[in-house]
Amino acid sequence: VTLDFGDAGSTEKMKKAEGVVKDLLVGLGKLTGAAAGVYKIGDAIKTFVADAAKLQDTADATGELVENLDVWGRAAQTMGADQDQFLATVTKVNRGLQEAYIEGGAFSQFLGTLGIAARDSNGDLRKATDIFGEIAVKWNSFSKSEKAFLGEKLGLDEAMIRLLSKGGDEVNRILTE
């Protein structure tokens, strides 16, 4: 579309106006990109807050420290677990520890197989994150099928079994990264 206003000055003005419009469109494009970036940051913040709330909820329900859940959760993520899987594992293991503490039973026997007590030296109930390191040290003395069986009975997910199978030294290295 060509607009002709009959004089050379008008054509010049139209070219300038066209340049201004193009500059505005480029600026609008940049602004839209920046808005999308802000939206992504907003989503990341929402996810962070939701994940922190899940950690706190699990800590409240299990008596675990948020810091321990965070460190072990990041370690489990290196083996393919997501936060929900890891927190479900911690909840199962803590429930098993409570059962072992109160009534003994199968969970207590499985811990005994590993040489791990449900109670600390003061007689208090231990937490899952307290025993994971001990399990890692002893885990490689078992065959792959024994690990799968014990892992299932202890309530460990596959990612946690893979993590603990790395052995105590490697697990400690991963935890401190």
PDB file of C-alpha atoms in Angstrom:
ATOM      1  CA  VAL A   1       0.000   0.000   0.000  1.00  0.00           C
ATOM      2  CA  THR A   2       1.441   3.336  -1.034  1.00  0.00           C
ATOM      3  CA  LEU A   3       0.056   6.578   0.210  1.00  0.00           C
ATOM      4  CA  ASP A   4       0.718   9.533  -2.048  1.00  0.00           C
ATOM      5  CA  PHE A   5       0.233  12.975  -0.609  1.00  0.00           C
ATOM      6  CA  GLY A   6       1.580  14.649  -3.675  1.00  0.00           C
ATOM      7  CA  ASP A   7       4.823  16.118  -2.414  1.00  0.00           C
ATOM      8  CA  ALA A   8       8.294  14.836  -1.652  1.00  0.00           C
ATOM      9  CA  GLY A   9       8.092  16.008   1.959  1.00  0.00           C
ATOM     10  CA  SER A  10       5.117  13.764   2.615  1.00  0.00           C
ATOM     11  CA  THR A  11       6.978  10.710   1.328  1.00  0.00           C
ATOM     12  CA  GLU A  12       9.857  11.578   3.610  1.00  0.00           C
ATOM     13  CA  LYS A  13       7.484  11.932   6.563  1.00  0.00           C
ATOM     14  CA  MET A  14       5.880   8.570   5.745  1.00  0.00           C
ATOM     15  CA  LYS A  15       9.284   6.856   5.718  1.00  0.00           C
ATOM     16  CA  LYS A  16      10.075   8.364   9.105  1.00  0.00           C
ATOM     17  CA  ALA A  17       6.670   7.303  10.426  1.00  0.00           C
ATOM     18  CA  GLU A  18       7.241   3.801   9.069  1.00  0.00           C
ATOM     19  CA  GLY A  19      10.615   3.707  10.842  1.00  0.00           C
ATOM     20  CA  VAL A  20       9.013   4.836  14.098  1.00  0.00           C
ATOM     21  CA  VAL A  21       6.336   2.132  13.796  1.00  0.00           C
ATOM     22  CA  LYS A  22       9.002  -0.524  13.113  1.00  0.00           C
ATOM     23  CA  ASP A  23      10.980   0.666  16.154  1.00  0.00           C
ATOM     24  CA  LEU A  24       7.822   0.493  18.262  1.00  0.00           C
ATOM     25  CA  LEU A  25       7.126  -3.059  17.067  1.00  0.00           C
ATOM     26  CA  VAL A  26      10.702  -4.117  17.883  1.00  0.00           C
ATOM     27  CA  GLY A  27      10.377  -2.512  21.314  1.00  0.00           C
ATOM     28  CA  LEU A  28       7.027  -4.221  21.849  1.00  0.00           C
ATOM     29  CA  GLY A  29       8.604  -7.541  20.871  1.00  0.00           C
ATOM     30  CA  LYS A  30      11.368  -7.005  23.428  1.00  0.00           C
ATOM     31  CA  LEU A  31       8.818  -6.043  26.056  1.00  0.00           C
ATOM     32  CA  THR A  32       6.784  -9.170  25.279  1.00  0.00           C
ATOM     33  CA  GLY A  33       9.941 -11.277  25.622  1.00  0.00           C
ATOM     34  CA  ALA A  34      10.732  -9.614  28.930  1.00  0.00           C
ATOM     35  CA  ALA A  35       7.161 -10.219  30.120  1.00  0.00           C
ATOM     36  CA  ALA A  36       7.515 -13.915  29.201  1.00  0.00           C
ATOM     37  CA  GLY A  37      10.765 -14.015  31.168  1.00  0.00           C
ATOM     38  CA  VAL A  38       9.065 -12.430  34.168  1.00  0.00           C
ATOM     39  CA  TYR A  39       6.258 -14.997  33.844  1.00  0.00           C
ATOM     40  CA  LYS A  40       8.824 -17.828  33.860  1.00  0.00           C
ATOM     41  CA  ILE A  41      10.498 -16.330  36.927  1.00  0.00           C
ATOM     42  CA  GLY A  42       7.079 -16.109  38.563  1.00  0.00           C
ATOM     43  CA  ASP A  43       6.450 -19.789  37.789  1.00  0.00           C
ATOM     44  CA  ALA A  44       9.852 -20.703  39.211  1.00  0.00           C
ATOM     45  CA  ILE A  45       9.077 -18.792  42.400  1.00  0.00           C
ATOM     46  CA  LYS A  46       5.681 -20.519  42.702  1.00  0.00           C
ATOM     47  CA  THR A  47       7.351 -23.915  42.239  1.00  0.00           C
ATOM     48  CA  PHE A  48      10.039 -23.054  44.802  1.00  0.00           C
ATOM     49  CA  VAL A  49       7.430 -21.965  47.345  1.00  0.00           C
ATOM     50  CA  ALA A  50       5.303 -25.072  46.708  1.00  0.00           C
ATOM     51  CA  ASP A  51       8.372 -27.346  47.067  1.00  0.00           C
ATOM     52  CA  ALA A  52       9.387 -25.579  50.284  1.00  0.00           C
ATOM     53  CA  ALA A  53       5.866 -26.056  51.624  1.00  0.00           C
ATOM     54  CA  LYS A  54       6.021 -29.786  50.825  1.00  0.00           C
ATOM     55  CA  LEU A  55       9.356 -30.044  52.648  1.00  0.00           C
ATOM     56  CA  GLN A  56       7.908 -28.248  55.657  1.00  0.00           C
ATOM     57  CA  ASP A  57       4.753 -30.393  55.649  1.00  0.00           C
ATOM     58  CA  THR A  58       6.834 -33.579  55.558  1.00  0.00           C
ATOM     59  CA  ALA A  59       9.126 -32.245  58.283  1.00  0.00           C
ATOM     60  CA  ASP A  60       6.106 -31.460  60.445  1.00  0.00           C
ATOM     61  CA  ALA A  61       4.569 -34.900  59.843  1.00  0.00           C
ATOM     62  CA  THR A  62       7.763 -36.914  60.392  1.00  0.00           C
ATOM     63  CA  GLY A  63       9.860 -34.858  62.794  1.00  0.00           C
ATOM     64  CA  GLU A  64      12.616 -34.615  60.175  1.00  0.00           C
ATOM     65  CA  LEU A  65      14.619 -31.425  59.796  1.00  0.00           C
ATOM     66  CA  VAL A  66      13.821 -29.460  56.623  1.00  0.00           C
ATOM     67  CA  GLU A  67      17.568 -29.089  55.974  1.00  0.00           C
ATOM     68  CA  ASN A  68      18.064 -32.883  56.055  1.00  0.00           C
ATOM     69  CA  LEU A  69      15.100 -33.438  53.753  1.00  0.00           C
ATOM     70  CA  ASP A  70      16.464 -30.853  51.341  1.00  0.00           C
ATOM     71  CA  VAL A  71      19.984 -32.324  51.220  1.00  0.00           C
ATOM     72  CA  TRP A  72      18.836 -35.933  50.874  1.00  0.00           C
ATOM     73  CA  GLY A  73      16.135 -34.920  48.381  1.00  0.00           C
ATOM     74  CA  ARG A  74      18.679 -33.233  46.118  1.00  0.00           C
ATOM     75  CA  ALA A  75      20.872 -36.341  46.373  1.00  0.00           C
ATOM     76  CA  ALA A  76      17.904 -38.567  45.427  1.00  0.00           C
ATOM     77  CA  GLN A  77      17.205 -36.287  42.459  1.00  0.00           C
ATOM     78  CA  THR A  78      20.664 -37.139  41.089  1.00  0.00           C
ATOM     79  CA  MET A  79      19.375 -40.716  40.828  1.00  0.00           C
ATOM     80  CA  GLY A  80      16.159 -39.726  39.055  1.00  0.00           C
ATOM     81  CA  ALA A  81      13.725 -39.205  41.941  1.00  0.00           C
ATOM     82  CA  ASP A  82      11.448 -36.222  42.017  1.00  0.00           C
ATOM     83  CA  GLN A  83      10.642 -34.454  45.249  1.00  0.00           C
ATOM     84  CA  ASP A  84       7.280 -36.175  45.686  1.00  0.00           C
ATOM     85  CA  GLN A  85       8.847 -39.642  45.324  1.00  0.00           C
ATOM     86  CA  PHE A  86      11.572 -38.801  47.791  1.00  0.00           C
ATOM     87  CA  LEU A  87       9.183 -37.345  50.380  1.00  0.00           C
ATOM     88  CA  ALA A  88       6.911 -40.403  50.034  1.00  0.00           C
ATOM     89  CA  THR A  89       9.941 -42.626  50.684  1.00  0.00           C
ATOM     90  CA  VAL A  90      10.925 -40.633  53.767  1.00  0.00           C
ATOM     91  CA  THR A  91       7.353 -40.825  55.057  1.00  0.00           C
ATOM     92  CA  LYS A  92       7.236 -44.627  54.529  1.00  0.00           C
ATOM     93  CA  VAL A  93      10.591 -45.188  56.204  1.00  0.00           C
ATOM     94  CA  ASN A  94       9.652 -42.967  59.154  1.00  0.00           C
ATOM     95  CA  ARG A  95       6.361 -44.841  59.514  1.00  0.00           C
ATOM     96  CA  GLY A  96       8.317 -48.107  59.498  1.00  0.00           C
ATOM     97  CA  LEU A  97      10.697 -46.743  62.122  1.00  0.00           C
ATOM     98  CA  GLN A  98       7.736 -45.773  64.306  1.00  0.00           C
ATOM     99  CA  GLU A  99       6.281 -49.274  63.977  1.00  0.00           C
ATOM    100  CA  ALA A 100       9.652 -50.814  64.786  1.00  0.00           C
ATOM    101  CA  TYR A 101      10.010 -48.471  67.762  1.00  0.00           C
ATOM    102  CA  ILE A 102       6.566 -49.258  69.155  1.00  0.00           C
ATOM    103  CA  GLU A 103       5.960 -52.885  68.288  1.00  0.00           C
ATOM    104  CA  GLY A 104       9.054 -54.390  66.690  1.00  0.00           C
ATOM    105  CA  GLY A 105       7.845 -56.511  63.801  1.00  0.00           C
ATOM    106  CA  ALA A 106       9.051 -57.007  60.257  1.00  0.00           C
ATOM    107  CA  PHE A 107      10.503 -53.531  59.741  1.00  0.00           C
ATOM    108  CA  SER A 108      12.569 -53.963  62.881  1.00  0.00           C
ATOM    109  CA  GLN A 109      13.815 -57.327  61.568  1.00  0.00           C
ATOM    110  CA  PHE A 110      14.842 -55.781  58.248  1.00  0.00           C
ATOM    111  CA  LEU A 111      16.716 -53.046  60.064  1.00  0.00           C
ATOM    112  CA  GLY A 112      18.337 -55.753  62.193  1.00  0.00           C
ATOM    113  CA  THR A 113      19.472 -57.520  59.020  1.00  0.00           C
ATOM    114  CA  LEU A 114      21.322 -54.328  58.185  1.00  0.00           C
ATOM    115  CA  GLY A 115      22.602 -53.938  61.745  1.00  0.00           C
ATOM    116  CA  ILE A 116      20.659 -50.683  62.211  1.00  0.00           C
ATOM    117  CA  ALA A 117      18.614 -49.794  65.285  1.00  0.00           C
ATOM    118  CA  ALA A 118      15.318 -47.891  65.211  1.00  0.00           C
ATOM    119  CA  ARG A 119      16.345 -46.154  68.452  1.00  0.00           C
ATOM    120  CA  ASP A 120      19.326 -43.914  69.079  1.00  0.00           C
ATOM    121  CA  SER A 121      21.674 -44.245  72.056  1.00  0.00           C
ATOM    122  CA  ASN A 122      19.201 -42.284  74.215  1.00  0.00           C
ATOM    123  CA  GLY A 123      16.367 -44.657  73.304  1.00  0.00           C
ATOM    124  CA  ASP A 124      14.663 -42.076  71.082  1.00  0.00           C
ATOM    125  CA  LEU A 125      13.141 -42.877  67.703  1.00  0.00           C
ATOM    126  CA  ARG A 126      15.553 -42.252  64.853  1.00  0.00           C
ATOM    127  CA  LYS A 127      14.579 -40.515  61.618  1.00  0.00           C
ATOM    128  CA  ALA A 128      14.853 -41.852  58.077  1.00  0.00           C
ATOM    129  CA  THR A 129      17.550 -39.342  57.128  1.00  0.00           C
ATOM    130  CA  ASP A 130      19.544 -40.548  60.165  1.00  0.00           C
ATOM    131  CA  ILE A 131      19.632 -44.125  58.934  1.00  0.00           C
ATOM    132  CA  PHE A 132      20.079 -43.577  55.180  1.00  0.00           C
ATOM    133  CA  GLY A 133      23.817 -42.988  55.622  1.00  0.00           C
ATOM    134  CA  GLU A 134      24.179 -46.188  57.657  1.00  0.00           C
ATOM    135  CA  ILE A 135      22.223 -48.136  55.061  1.00  0.00           C
ATOM    136  CA  ALA A 136      24.541 -46.815  52.330  1.00  0.00           C
ATOM    137  CA  VAL A 137      27.613 -48.070  54.188  1.00  0.00           C
ATOM    138  CA  LYS A 138      26.173 -51.585  54.541  1.00  0.00           C
ATOM    139  CA  TRP A 139      24.133 -51.759  51.343  1.00  0.00           C
ATOM    140  CA  ASN A 140      26.841 -53.106  49.034  1.00  0.00           C
ATOM    141  CA  SER A 141      27.339 -56.209  51.168  1.00  0.00           C
ATOM    142  CA  PHE A 142      24.033 -57.436  49.720  1.00  0.00           C
ATOM    143  CA  SER A 143      23.297 -58.882  46.277  1.00  0.00           C
ATOM    144  CA  LYS A 144      21.179 -56.961  43.787  1.00  0.00           C
ATOM    145  CA  SER A 145      18.131 -59.132  44.548  1.00  0.00           C
ATOM    146  CA  GLU A 146      18.653 -58.717  48.311  1.00  0.00           C
ATOM    147  CA  LYS A 147      18.874 -54.944  47.849  1.00  0.00           C
ATOM    148  CA  ALA A 148      15.625 -54.937  45.883  1.00  0.00           C
ATOM    149  CA  PHE A 149      13.898 -57.065  48.535  1.00  0.00           C
ATOM    150  CA  LEU A 150      15.230 -55.074  51.486  1.00  0.00           C
ATOM    151  CA  GLY A 151      14.595 -51.791  49.700  1.00  0.00           C
ATOM    152  CA  GLU A 152      10.971 -52.725  49.101  1.00  0.00           C
ATOM    153  CA  LYS A 153      10.499 -53.860  52.699  1.00  0.00           C
ATOM    154  CA  LEU A 154      12.086 -50.660  53.993  1.00  0.00           C
ATOM    155  CA  GLY A 155       9.858 -48.536  51.735  1.00  0.00           C
ATOM    156  CA  LEU A 156      12.665 -47.226  49.511  1.00  0.00           C
ATOM    157  CA  ASP A 157      11.910 -46.143  45.961  1.00  0.00           C
ATOM    158  CA  GLU A 158      14.190 -47.200  43.079  1.00  0.00           C
ATOM    159  CA  ALA A 159      16.062 -43.882  43.031  1.00  0.00           C
ATOM    160  CA  MET A 160      16.885 -44.173  46.734  1.00  0.00           C
ATOM    161  CA  ILE A 161      18.024 -47.778  46.228  1.00  0.00           C
ATOM    162  CA  ARG A 162      20.313 -46.562  43.410  1.00  0.00           C
ATOM    163  CA  LEU A 163      21.624 -43.757  45.612  1.00  0.00           C
ATOM    164  CA  LEU A 164      22.335 -45.985  48.613  1.00  0.00           C
ATOM    165  CA  SER A 165      23.950 -48.563  46.310  1.00  0.00           C
ATOM    166  CA  LYS A 166      26.672 -45.998  45.622  1.00  0.00           C
ATOM    167  CA  GLY A 167      28.053 -46.765  49.078  1.00  0.00           C
ATOM    168  CA  GLY A 168      28.755 -44.568  52.078  1.00  0.00           C
ATOM    169  CA  ASP A 169      31.691 -42.565  50.721  1.00  0.00           C
ATOM    170  CA  GLU A 170      30.014 -41.735  47.411  1.00  0.00           C
ATOM    171  CA  VAL A 171      26.709 -40.870  49.112  1.00  0.00           C
ATOM    172  CA  ASN A 172      28.568 -38.519  51.472  1.00  0.00           C
ATOM    173  CA  ARG A 173      30.263 -36.884  48.475  1.00  0.00           C
ATOM    174  CA  ILE A 174      26.904 -36.393  46.740  1.00  0.00           C
ATOM    175  CA  LEU A 175      25.369 -34.982  49.920  1.00  0.00           C
ATOM    176  CA  THR A 176      28.086 -32.374  50.270  1.00  0.00           C
ATOM    177  CA  GLU A 177      28.041 -31.190  46.642  1.00  0.00           C
TER     178      GLU A 177
END
